[in-house]
Coordinates of C-alpha atoms in Angstrom, one line a residue:
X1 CA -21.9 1.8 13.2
X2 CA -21.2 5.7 12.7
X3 CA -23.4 7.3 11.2
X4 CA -27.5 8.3 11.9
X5 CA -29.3 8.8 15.2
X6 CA -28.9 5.2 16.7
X7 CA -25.3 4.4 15.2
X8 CA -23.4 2.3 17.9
X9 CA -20.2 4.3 18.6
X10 CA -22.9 7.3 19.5
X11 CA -22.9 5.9 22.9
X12 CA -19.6 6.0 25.1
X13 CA -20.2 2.7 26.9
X14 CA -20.6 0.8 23.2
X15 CA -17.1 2.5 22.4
X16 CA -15.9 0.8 25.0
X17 CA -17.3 -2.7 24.4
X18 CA -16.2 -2.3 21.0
X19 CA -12.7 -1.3 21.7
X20 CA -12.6 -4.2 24.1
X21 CA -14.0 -6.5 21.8
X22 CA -11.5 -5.1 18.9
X23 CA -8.5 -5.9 21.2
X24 CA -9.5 -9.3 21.8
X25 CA -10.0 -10.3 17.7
X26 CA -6.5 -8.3 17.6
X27 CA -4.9 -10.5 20.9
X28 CA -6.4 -13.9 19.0
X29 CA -4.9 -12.8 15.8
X30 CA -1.4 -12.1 17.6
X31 CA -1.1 -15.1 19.6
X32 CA -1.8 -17.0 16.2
X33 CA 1.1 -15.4 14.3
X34 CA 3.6 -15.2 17.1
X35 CA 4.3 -19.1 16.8
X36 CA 5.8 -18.1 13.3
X37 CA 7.2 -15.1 14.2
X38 CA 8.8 -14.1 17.8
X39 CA 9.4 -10.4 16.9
X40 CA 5.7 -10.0 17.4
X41 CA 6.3 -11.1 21.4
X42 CA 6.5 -7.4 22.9
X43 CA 3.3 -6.5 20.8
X44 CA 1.6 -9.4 22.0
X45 CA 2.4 -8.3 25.5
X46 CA 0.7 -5.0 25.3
X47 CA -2.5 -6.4 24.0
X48 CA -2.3 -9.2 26.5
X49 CA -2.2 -6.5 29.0
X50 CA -5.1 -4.2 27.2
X51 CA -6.8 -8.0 27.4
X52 CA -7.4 -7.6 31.0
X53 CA -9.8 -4.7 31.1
X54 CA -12.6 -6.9 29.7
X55 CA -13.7 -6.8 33.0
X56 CA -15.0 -3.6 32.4
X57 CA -18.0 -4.5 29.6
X58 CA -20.0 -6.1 32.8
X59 CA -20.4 -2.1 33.9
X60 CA -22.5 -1.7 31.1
X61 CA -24.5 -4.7 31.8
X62 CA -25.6 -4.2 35.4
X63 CA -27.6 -1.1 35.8
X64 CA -26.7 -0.5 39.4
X65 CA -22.9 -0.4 38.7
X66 CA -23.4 1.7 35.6
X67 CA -25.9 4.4 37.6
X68 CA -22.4 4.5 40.2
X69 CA -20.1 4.9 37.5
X70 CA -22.0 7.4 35.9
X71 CA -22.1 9.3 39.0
X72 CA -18.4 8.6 39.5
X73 CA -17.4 10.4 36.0
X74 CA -20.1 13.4 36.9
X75 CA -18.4 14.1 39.6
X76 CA -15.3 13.6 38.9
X77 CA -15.3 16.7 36.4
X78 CA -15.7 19.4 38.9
X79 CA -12.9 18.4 40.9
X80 CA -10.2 20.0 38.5
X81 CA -9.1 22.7 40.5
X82 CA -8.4 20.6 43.5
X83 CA -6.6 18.5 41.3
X84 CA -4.7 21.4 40.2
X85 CA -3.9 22.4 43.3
X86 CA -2.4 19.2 44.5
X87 CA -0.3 18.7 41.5
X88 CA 0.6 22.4 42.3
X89 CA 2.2 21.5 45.7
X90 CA 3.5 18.0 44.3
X91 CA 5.4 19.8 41.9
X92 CA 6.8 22.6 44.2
X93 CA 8.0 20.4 46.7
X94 CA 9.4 18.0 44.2
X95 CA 11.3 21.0 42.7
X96 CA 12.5 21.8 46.4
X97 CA 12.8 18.6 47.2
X98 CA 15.4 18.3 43.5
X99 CA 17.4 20.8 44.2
X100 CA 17.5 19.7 48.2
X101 CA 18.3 16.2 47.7
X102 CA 19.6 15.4 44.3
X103 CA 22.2 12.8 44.2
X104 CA 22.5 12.6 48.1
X105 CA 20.6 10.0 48.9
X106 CA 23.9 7.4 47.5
X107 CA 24.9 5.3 50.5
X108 CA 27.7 2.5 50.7
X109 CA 27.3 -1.0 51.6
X110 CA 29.9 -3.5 52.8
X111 CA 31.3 -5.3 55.3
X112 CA 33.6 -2.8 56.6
X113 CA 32.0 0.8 55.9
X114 CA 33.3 2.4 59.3
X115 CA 35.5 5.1 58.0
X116 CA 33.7 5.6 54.2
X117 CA 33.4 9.5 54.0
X118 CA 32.5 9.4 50.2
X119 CA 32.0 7.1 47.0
X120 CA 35.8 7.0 46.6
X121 CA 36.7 5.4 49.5
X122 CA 33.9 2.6 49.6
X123 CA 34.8 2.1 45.7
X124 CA 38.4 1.3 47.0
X125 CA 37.3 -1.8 49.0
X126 CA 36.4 -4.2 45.9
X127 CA 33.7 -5.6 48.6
X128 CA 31.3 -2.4 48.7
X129 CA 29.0 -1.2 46.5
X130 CA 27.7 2.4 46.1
X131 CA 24.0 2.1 46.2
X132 CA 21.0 4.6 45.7
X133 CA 17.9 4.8 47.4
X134 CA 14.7 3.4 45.7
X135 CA 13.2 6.7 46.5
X136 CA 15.2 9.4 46.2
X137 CA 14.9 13.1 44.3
X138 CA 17.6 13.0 41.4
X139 CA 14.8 14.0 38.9
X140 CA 11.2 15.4 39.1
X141 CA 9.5 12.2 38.4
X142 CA 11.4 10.3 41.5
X143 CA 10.7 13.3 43.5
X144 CA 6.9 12.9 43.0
X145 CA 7.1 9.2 43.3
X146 CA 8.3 9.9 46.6
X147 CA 6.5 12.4 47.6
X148 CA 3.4 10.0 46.8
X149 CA 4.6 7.9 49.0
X150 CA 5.2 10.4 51.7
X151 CA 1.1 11.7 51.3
X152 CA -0.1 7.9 51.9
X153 CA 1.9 8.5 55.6
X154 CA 2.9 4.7 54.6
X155 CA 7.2 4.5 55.0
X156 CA 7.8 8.3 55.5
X157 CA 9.4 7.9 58.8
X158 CA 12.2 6.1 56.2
X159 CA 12.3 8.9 53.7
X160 CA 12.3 11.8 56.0
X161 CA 15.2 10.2 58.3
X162 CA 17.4 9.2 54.6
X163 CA 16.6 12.8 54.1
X164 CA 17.8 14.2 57.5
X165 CA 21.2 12.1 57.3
X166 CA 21.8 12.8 53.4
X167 CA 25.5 14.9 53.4
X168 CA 26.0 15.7 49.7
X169 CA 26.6 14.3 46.3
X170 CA 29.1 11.4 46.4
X171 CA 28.9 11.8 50.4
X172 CA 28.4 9.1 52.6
X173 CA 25.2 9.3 54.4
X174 CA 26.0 10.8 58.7
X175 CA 23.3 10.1 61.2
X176 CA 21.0 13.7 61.6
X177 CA 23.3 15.5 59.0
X178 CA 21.2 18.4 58.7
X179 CA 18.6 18.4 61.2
X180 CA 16.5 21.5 60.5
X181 CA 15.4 19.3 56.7
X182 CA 12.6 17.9 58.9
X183 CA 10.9 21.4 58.4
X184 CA 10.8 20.0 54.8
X185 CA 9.2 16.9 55.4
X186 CA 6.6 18.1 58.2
X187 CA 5.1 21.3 55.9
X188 CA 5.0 18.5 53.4
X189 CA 2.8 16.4 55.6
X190 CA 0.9 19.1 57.2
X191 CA 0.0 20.9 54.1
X192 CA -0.7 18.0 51.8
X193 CA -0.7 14.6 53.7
X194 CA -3.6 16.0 56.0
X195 CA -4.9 19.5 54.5
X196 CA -4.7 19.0 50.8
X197 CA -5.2 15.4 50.2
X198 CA -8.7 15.8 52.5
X199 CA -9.9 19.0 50.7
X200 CA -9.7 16.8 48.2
X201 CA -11.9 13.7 49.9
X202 CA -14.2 16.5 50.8
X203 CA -14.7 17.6 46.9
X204 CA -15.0 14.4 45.9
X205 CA -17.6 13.6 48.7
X206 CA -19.7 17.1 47.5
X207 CA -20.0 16.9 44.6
X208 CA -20.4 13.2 44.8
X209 CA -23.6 14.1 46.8
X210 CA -24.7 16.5 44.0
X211 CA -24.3 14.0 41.2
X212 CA -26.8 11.8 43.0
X213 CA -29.3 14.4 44.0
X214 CA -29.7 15.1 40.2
X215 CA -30.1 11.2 39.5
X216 CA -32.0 10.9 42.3
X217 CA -34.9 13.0 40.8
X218 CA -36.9 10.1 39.4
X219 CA -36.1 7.9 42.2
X220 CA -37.9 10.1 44.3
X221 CA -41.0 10.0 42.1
X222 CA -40.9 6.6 42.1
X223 CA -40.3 6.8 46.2
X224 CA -43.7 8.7 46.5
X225 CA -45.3 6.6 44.6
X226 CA -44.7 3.7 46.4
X227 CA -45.4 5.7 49.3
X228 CA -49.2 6.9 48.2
X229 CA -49.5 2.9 47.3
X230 CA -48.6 2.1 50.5
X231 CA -51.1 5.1 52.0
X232 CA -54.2 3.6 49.8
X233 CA -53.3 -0.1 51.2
X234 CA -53.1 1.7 55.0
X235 CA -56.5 3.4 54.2
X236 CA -58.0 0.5 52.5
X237 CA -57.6 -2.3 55.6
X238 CA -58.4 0.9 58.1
X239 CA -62.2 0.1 57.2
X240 CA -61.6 -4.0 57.8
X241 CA -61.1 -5.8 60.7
X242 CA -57.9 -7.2 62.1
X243 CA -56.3 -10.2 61.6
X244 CA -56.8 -11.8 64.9
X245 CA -60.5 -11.4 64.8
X246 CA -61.3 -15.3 64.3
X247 CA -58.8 -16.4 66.2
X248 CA -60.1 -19.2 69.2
X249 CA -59.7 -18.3 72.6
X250 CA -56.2 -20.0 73.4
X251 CA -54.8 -18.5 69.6
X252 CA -55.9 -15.2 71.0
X253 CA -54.2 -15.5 74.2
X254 CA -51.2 -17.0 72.7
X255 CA -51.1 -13.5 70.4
X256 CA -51.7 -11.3 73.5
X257 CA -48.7 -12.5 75.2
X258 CA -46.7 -12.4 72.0
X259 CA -47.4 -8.5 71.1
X260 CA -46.9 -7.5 74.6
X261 CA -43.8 -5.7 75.4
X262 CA -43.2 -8.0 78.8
X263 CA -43.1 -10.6 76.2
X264 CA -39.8 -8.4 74.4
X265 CA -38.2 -7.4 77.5
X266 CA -38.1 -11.0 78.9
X267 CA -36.6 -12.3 75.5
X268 CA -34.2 -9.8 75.3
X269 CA -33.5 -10.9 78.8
X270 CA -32.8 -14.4 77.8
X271 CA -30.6 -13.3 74.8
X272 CA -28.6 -11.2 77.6
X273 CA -27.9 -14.2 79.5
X274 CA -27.4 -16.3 76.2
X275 CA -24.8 -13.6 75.4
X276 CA -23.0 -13.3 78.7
X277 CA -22.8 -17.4 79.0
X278 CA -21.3 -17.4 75.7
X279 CA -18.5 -15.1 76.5
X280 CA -17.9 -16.9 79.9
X281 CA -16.0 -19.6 77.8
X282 CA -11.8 -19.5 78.0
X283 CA -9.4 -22.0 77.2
X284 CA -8.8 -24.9 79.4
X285 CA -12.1 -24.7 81.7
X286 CA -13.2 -26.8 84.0
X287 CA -15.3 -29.8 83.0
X288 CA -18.3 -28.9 85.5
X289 CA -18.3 -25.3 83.5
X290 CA -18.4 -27.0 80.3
X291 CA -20.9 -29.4 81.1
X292 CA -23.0 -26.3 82.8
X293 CA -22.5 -23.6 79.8
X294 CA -24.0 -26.8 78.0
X295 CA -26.8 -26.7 80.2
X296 CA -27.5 -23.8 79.4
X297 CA -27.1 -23.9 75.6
X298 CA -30.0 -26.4 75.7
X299 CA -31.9 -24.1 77.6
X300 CA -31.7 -21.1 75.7
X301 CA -32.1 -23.3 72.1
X302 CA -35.2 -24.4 73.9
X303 CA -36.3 -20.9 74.7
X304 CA -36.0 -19.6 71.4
X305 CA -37.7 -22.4 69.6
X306 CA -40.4 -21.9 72.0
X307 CA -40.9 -18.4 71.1
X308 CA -40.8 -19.0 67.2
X309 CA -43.5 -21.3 67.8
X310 CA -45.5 -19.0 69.7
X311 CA -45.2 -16.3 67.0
X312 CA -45.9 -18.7 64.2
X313 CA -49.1 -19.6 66.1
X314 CA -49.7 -16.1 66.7
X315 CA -49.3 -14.2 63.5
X316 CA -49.6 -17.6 61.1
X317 CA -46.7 -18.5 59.1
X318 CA -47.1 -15.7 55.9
X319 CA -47.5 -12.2 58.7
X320 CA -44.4 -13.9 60.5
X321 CA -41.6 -14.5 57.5
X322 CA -43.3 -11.4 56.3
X323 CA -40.9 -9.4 59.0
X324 CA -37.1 -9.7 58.7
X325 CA -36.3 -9.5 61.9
X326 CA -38.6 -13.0 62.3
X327 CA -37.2 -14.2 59.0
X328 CA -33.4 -13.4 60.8
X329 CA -35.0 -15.2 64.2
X330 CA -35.4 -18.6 62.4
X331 CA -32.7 -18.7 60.6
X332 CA -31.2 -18.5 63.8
X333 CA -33.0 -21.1 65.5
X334 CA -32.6 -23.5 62.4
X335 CA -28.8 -22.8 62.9
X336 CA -28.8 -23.3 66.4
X337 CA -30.4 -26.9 66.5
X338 CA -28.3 -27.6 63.3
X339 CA -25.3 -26.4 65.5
X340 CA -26.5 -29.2 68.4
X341 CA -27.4 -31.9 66.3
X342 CA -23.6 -31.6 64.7
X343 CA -22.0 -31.3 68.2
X344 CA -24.0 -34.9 69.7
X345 CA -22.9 -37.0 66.5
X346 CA -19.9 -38.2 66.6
X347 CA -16.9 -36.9 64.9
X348 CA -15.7 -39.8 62.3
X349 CA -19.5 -40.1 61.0
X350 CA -19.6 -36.8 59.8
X351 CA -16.2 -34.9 59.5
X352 CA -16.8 -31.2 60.1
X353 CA -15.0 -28.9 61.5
X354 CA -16.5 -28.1 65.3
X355 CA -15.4 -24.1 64.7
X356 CA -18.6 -23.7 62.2
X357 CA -21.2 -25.4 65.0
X358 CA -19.4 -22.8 67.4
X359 CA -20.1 -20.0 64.5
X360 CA -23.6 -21.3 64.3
X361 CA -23.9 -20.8 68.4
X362 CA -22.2 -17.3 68.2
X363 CA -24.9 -15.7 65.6
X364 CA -27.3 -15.3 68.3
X365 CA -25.7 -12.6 69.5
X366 CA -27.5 -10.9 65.9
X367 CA -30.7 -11.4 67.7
X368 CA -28.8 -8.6 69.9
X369 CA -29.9 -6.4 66.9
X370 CA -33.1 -6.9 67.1
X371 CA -33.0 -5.1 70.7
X372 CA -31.2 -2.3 69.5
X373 CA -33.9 -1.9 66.9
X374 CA -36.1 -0.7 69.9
X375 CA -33.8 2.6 70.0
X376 CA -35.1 6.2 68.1
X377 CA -31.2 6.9 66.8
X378 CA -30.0 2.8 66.7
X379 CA -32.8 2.3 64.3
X380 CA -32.0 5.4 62.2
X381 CA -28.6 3.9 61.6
X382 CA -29.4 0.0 61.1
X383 CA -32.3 1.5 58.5
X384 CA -29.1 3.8 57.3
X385 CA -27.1 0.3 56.4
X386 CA -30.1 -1.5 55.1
X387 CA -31.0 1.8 52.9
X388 CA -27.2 1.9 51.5
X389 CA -26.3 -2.0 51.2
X390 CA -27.6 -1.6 47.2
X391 CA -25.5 1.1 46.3
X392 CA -22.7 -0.3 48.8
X393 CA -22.8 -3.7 47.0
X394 CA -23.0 -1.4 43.5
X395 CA -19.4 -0.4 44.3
X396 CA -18.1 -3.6 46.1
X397 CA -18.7 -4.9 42.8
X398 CA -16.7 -1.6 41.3
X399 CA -14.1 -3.0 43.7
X400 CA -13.9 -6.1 42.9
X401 CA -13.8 -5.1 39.2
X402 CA -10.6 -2.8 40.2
X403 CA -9.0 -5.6 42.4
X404 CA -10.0 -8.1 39.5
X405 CA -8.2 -5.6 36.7
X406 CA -5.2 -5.0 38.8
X407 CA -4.6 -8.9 39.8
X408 CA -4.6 -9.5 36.0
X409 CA -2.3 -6.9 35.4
X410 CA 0.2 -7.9 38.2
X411 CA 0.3 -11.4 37.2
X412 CA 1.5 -9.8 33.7
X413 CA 4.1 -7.6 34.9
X414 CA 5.3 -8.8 38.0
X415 CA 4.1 -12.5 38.4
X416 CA 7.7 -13.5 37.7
X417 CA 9.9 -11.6 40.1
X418 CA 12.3 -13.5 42.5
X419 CA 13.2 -12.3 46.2
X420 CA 16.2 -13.9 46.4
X421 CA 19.6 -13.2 48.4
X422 CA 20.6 -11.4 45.3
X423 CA 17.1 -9.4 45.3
X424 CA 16.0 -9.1 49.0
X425 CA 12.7 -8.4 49.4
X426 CA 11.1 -5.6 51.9
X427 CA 7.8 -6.0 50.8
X428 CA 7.3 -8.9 48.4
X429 CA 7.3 -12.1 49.9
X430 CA 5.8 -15.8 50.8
X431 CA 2.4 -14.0 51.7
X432 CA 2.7 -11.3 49.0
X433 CA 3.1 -11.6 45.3
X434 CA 2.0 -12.3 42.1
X435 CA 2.9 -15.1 41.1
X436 CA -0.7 -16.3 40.1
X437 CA -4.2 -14.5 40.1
X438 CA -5.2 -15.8 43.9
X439 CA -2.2 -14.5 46.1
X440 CA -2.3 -11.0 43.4
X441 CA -5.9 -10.4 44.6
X442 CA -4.7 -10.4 48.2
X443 CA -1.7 -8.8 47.8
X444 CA -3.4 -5.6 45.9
X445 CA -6.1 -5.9 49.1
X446 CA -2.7 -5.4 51.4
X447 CA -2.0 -2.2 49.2
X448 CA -5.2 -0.7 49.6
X449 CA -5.2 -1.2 52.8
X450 CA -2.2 0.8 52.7
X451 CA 0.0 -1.9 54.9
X452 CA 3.9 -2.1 53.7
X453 CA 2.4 -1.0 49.7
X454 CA 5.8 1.2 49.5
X455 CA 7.9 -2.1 50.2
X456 CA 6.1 -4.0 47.6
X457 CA 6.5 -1.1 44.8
X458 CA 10.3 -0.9 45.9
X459 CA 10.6 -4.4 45.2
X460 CA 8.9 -4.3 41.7
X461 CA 11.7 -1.3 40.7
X462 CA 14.2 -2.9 39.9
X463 CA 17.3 -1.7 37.7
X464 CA 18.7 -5.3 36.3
X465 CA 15.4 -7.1 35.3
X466 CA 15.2 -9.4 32.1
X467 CA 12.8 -7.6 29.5
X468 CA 13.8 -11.0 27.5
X469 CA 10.7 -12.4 25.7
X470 CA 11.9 -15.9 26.9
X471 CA 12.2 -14.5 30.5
X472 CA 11.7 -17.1 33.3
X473 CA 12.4 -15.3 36.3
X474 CA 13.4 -11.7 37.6
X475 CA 11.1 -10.5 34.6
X476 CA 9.9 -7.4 34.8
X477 CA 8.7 -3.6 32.6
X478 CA 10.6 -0.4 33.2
X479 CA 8.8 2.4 34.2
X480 CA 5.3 0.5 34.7
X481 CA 5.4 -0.3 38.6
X482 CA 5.1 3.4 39.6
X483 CA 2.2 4.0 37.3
X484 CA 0.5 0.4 38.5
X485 CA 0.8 1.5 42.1
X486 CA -0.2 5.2 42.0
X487 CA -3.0 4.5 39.8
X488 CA -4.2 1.7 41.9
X489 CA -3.8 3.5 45.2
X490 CA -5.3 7.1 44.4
X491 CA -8.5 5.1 43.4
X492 CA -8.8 2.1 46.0
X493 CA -7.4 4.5 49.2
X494 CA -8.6 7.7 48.2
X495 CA -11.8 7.5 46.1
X496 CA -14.0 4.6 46.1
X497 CA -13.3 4.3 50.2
X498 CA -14.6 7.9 50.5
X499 CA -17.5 7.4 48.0
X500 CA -18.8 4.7 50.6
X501 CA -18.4 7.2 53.2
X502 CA -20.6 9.5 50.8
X503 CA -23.2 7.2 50.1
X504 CA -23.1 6.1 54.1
X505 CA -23.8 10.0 54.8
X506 CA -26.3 10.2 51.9
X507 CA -28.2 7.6 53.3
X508 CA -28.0 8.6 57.0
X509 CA -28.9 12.5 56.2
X510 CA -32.4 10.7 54.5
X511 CA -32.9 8.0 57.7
X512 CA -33.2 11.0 59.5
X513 CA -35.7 12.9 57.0
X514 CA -37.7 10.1 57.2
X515 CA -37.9 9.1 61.1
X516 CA -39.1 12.9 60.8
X517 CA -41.9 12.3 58.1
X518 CA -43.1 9.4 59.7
X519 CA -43.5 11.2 62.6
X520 CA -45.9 13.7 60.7
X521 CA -47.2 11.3 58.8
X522 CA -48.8 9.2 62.1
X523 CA -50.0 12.8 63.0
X524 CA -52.4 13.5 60.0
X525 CA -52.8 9.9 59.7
X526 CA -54.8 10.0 63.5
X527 CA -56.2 13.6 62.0
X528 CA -58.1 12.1 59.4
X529 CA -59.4 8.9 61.7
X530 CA -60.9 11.5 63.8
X531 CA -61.5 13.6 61.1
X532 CA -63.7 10.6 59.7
X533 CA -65.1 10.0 62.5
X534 CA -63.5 6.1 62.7
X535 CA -63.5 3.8 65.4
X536 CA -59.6 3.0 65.6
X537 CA -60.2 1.0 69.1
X538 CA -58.5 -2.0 67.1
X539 CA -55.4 -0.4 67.3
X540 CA -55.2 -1.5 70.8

């Protein structure tokens, strides 16, 4: 296990599946004994919440995700003097912000708070309470907790005017107390929010990009090899005839008119119309342009059918699936005489819903694609997407793992929080919680995209939870909601986001290498026909 060339903790990733495997004997074990003895409960809880990275074995299981990861960890190494210099300016304006701020953002709240001037006076009315601001500066760790919050640019606007209206310690709070504060707030946004924060994206992005240039080495041998494969096949059928060769008269004509470009304009003029008739439909129309957008429907359907059974004549059934674009052409035609068939039978035979045979209808408008194809730069970027969905769906899976995490984790710490009239809730609510796995998935999707995430860590910091181990409600940890949050936003928001960005770029920078080298390539490729001295009239 430790020892020689091929011990198992030699290799980081089997640390890990150990570790994780370790904790779980160690969870099993605990749960076991805390029946007996409920003293155990609070180290039960950590390892419950350890528990939920087991998520993180299937990295080492799919080689895609792992090859990501890997590139992840490279790159994140060389980033450390960014990451110095952020947690520079975090700490300088936290220690401004401390000696700014501290104590001052105390407000009271009551029924009657007119003529409260400080905490004396609103204690005097047994109805108020003196209340502090979930974010506020009293000590360096708020301070960066809120100036976290202010570089997301998600609830500054709150912070900046609590700041502006802040009098002193003990003081209540007077509308634009001290205006020229906003100097504070805006050289914080200016110089981190927007110049730090995407120095750092850019970093990230760079050296991202380096990482995968030096994994990308044998990917590129294995690119030209496929590539001189695909050369000898090229060369290879150069000296056969084509396909059509023993094709009858009519099968020949039928091909001639399906590999002309008259034949492609007049489709794509067909799909136009398809496209405009489908967006001519509002709510409420008349029944004679109902019954005519049906009209057409049919006549379109027809039209398309028509064609995929000219093409399958054509080119035969293997040369026509071989394309995806054909492959994406049927599919489409299946759905759209699916889509019919559903709309004619009546409803109470088969009960589906009629906004999926309208879904069917409306992927036509893909065929639109197809068109667009035709373009020099439009097909550099759909071959950019097609190029990147792999490594894009290498780190949706890296999200989901995160999101998956995360969820697990927020069920465990805050899954039993209460918004109540005693806790009011700014962020936390009937559509956001986590009070099982399903709504904590879409809640932590809300935080990254960056919607209201403040409000729902101000509701998880709360002073008067129950840290009871036979908590029922308004359970909650001390101290672990900033770390969730932070952690959870700095790598949904700020990295994985911008390493799709990379990868899109990566991927666009090669489309365009490539459209280039093709380009060349069809140049020696007619060199050495002529060179050869080979009749190529069967290119016509």
């Amino acid at each position: 296990m430790f020892y020689g060339t091929d011990a198992y903790f030699t290799s980081g990733w089997n640390v890990m599946d150990g570790s994780l495997v370790i904790i779980s004997i160690i969870d099993l074990l605990m749960s076991l004994i805390s029946s007996s003895s409920p003293r155990i409960f609070n180290i039960l809880r950590v390892f419950r919440l350890l528990r939920s990275l087991r998520p993180l074995r299937v990295i080492n299981r799919a080689p895609g995700l792992k090859l990501v990861v890997q590139t992840l960890l490279s790159s994140l190494k060389p980033i450390g003097n960014i990451v110095l210099i952020c947690c520079t300016f975090f700490i300088i304006f936290g220690i401004l912000g401390v000696q700014m701020f501290k104590g001052s953002f105390f407000y009271c709240e009551g029924p009657n708070i007119k003529h409260v001037k400080n905490k004396t006076d609103c204690l005097a009315d047994e109805r108020n309470v003196w209340l502090n601001r979930k974010y506020n500066f009293d000590d360096l760790f708020k301070a960066l907790m809120s100036l976290f919050v202010l570089s997301s640019r998600d609830g500054w606007v709150n912070i900046m005017y609590t700041g502006l209206d802040a009098v002193g310690v003990d003081q209540q709070p007077i509308e634009n107390y001290s205006e020229w504060r906003l100097l504070y707030f805006i050289a914080f946004i200016l110089l981190v929010g927007f110049f730090v924060l995407n120095m750092f994206v850019g970093v990230v992005v760079e050296n991202f990009h380096r990482c995968r240039e030096e994994q990308e080495k044998e990917e590129r041998v294995r690119r030209m090899a496929k590539r001189a494969k695909q050369m000898e096949k090229k060369r290879r059928r150069m000296h056969q005839p084509p396909y059509y060769t023993n094709y009858s008269k009519s099968r020949l004509f039928v091909h001639n008119v399906v590999t002309s470009k008259y034949f492609d304009l007049a489709i794509a003029a067909v799909i136009g119309l398809n496209v405009i008739t489908m967006a001519m439909e509002f709510y409420m129309m008349p029944k004679e342009l109902t019954y005519a957008l049906k009209i057409f429907n049919y006549f379109f359907t027809a039209v398309f059918i028509l064609e995929s059974i000219m093409k399958l004549v054509a080119l035969g059934i293997r040369l026509h699936i071989k394309d995806k674009w054909n492959q994406l052409d049927v599919l489409i035609v299946i759905l759209s005489i699916v889509g019919i068939i559903l709309e004619e039978m009546e409803s109470n035979i088969i009960p589906i819903n009629p906004t999926i045979i309208r879904v069917m209808r409306v992927m036509r408008i893909a065929r639109v694609l197809k068109l667009l194809k035709m373009a020099k730069g439009i097909r550099a970027l759909l071959d950019t997407v097609m190029q990147a969905l792999p490594q894009v769906g290498n780190l949706g899976l890296l999200f989901f793992l995160l999101f998956f995490i995360f969820a697990a984790l927020g069920v465990e710490l805050f899954g039993r929080l209460e918004c109540s009239e005693e806790h009011q809730c700014q962020g936390l609510g009937e559509h956001a919680h986590f009070s099982n796995f399903g709504m904590a998935f879409l809640t932590l999707f809300r935080v990254a995209t960056g919607d209201n995430w403040n409000g729902i860590m101000k509701d998880t910091l709360r002073d008067d939870c129950d840290v009871a181990p036979d908590c029922v409600k308004n359970c909650c940890v001390s101290g672990i909601a900033p770390i969730f949050f932070v952690i959870f936003v700095l790598m949904a928001q700020f990295v994985l986001v911008n390493v799709v960005v990379a990868v899109l770029m990566k991927h666009l920078e090669e489309s365009h290498k490539q459209v280039n080298f093709n380009f060349l390539r069809i140049i020696f490729f007619f060199c050495y026909l002529i060179k050869s001295n080979i009749n190529f009239s069967f290119f016509k």
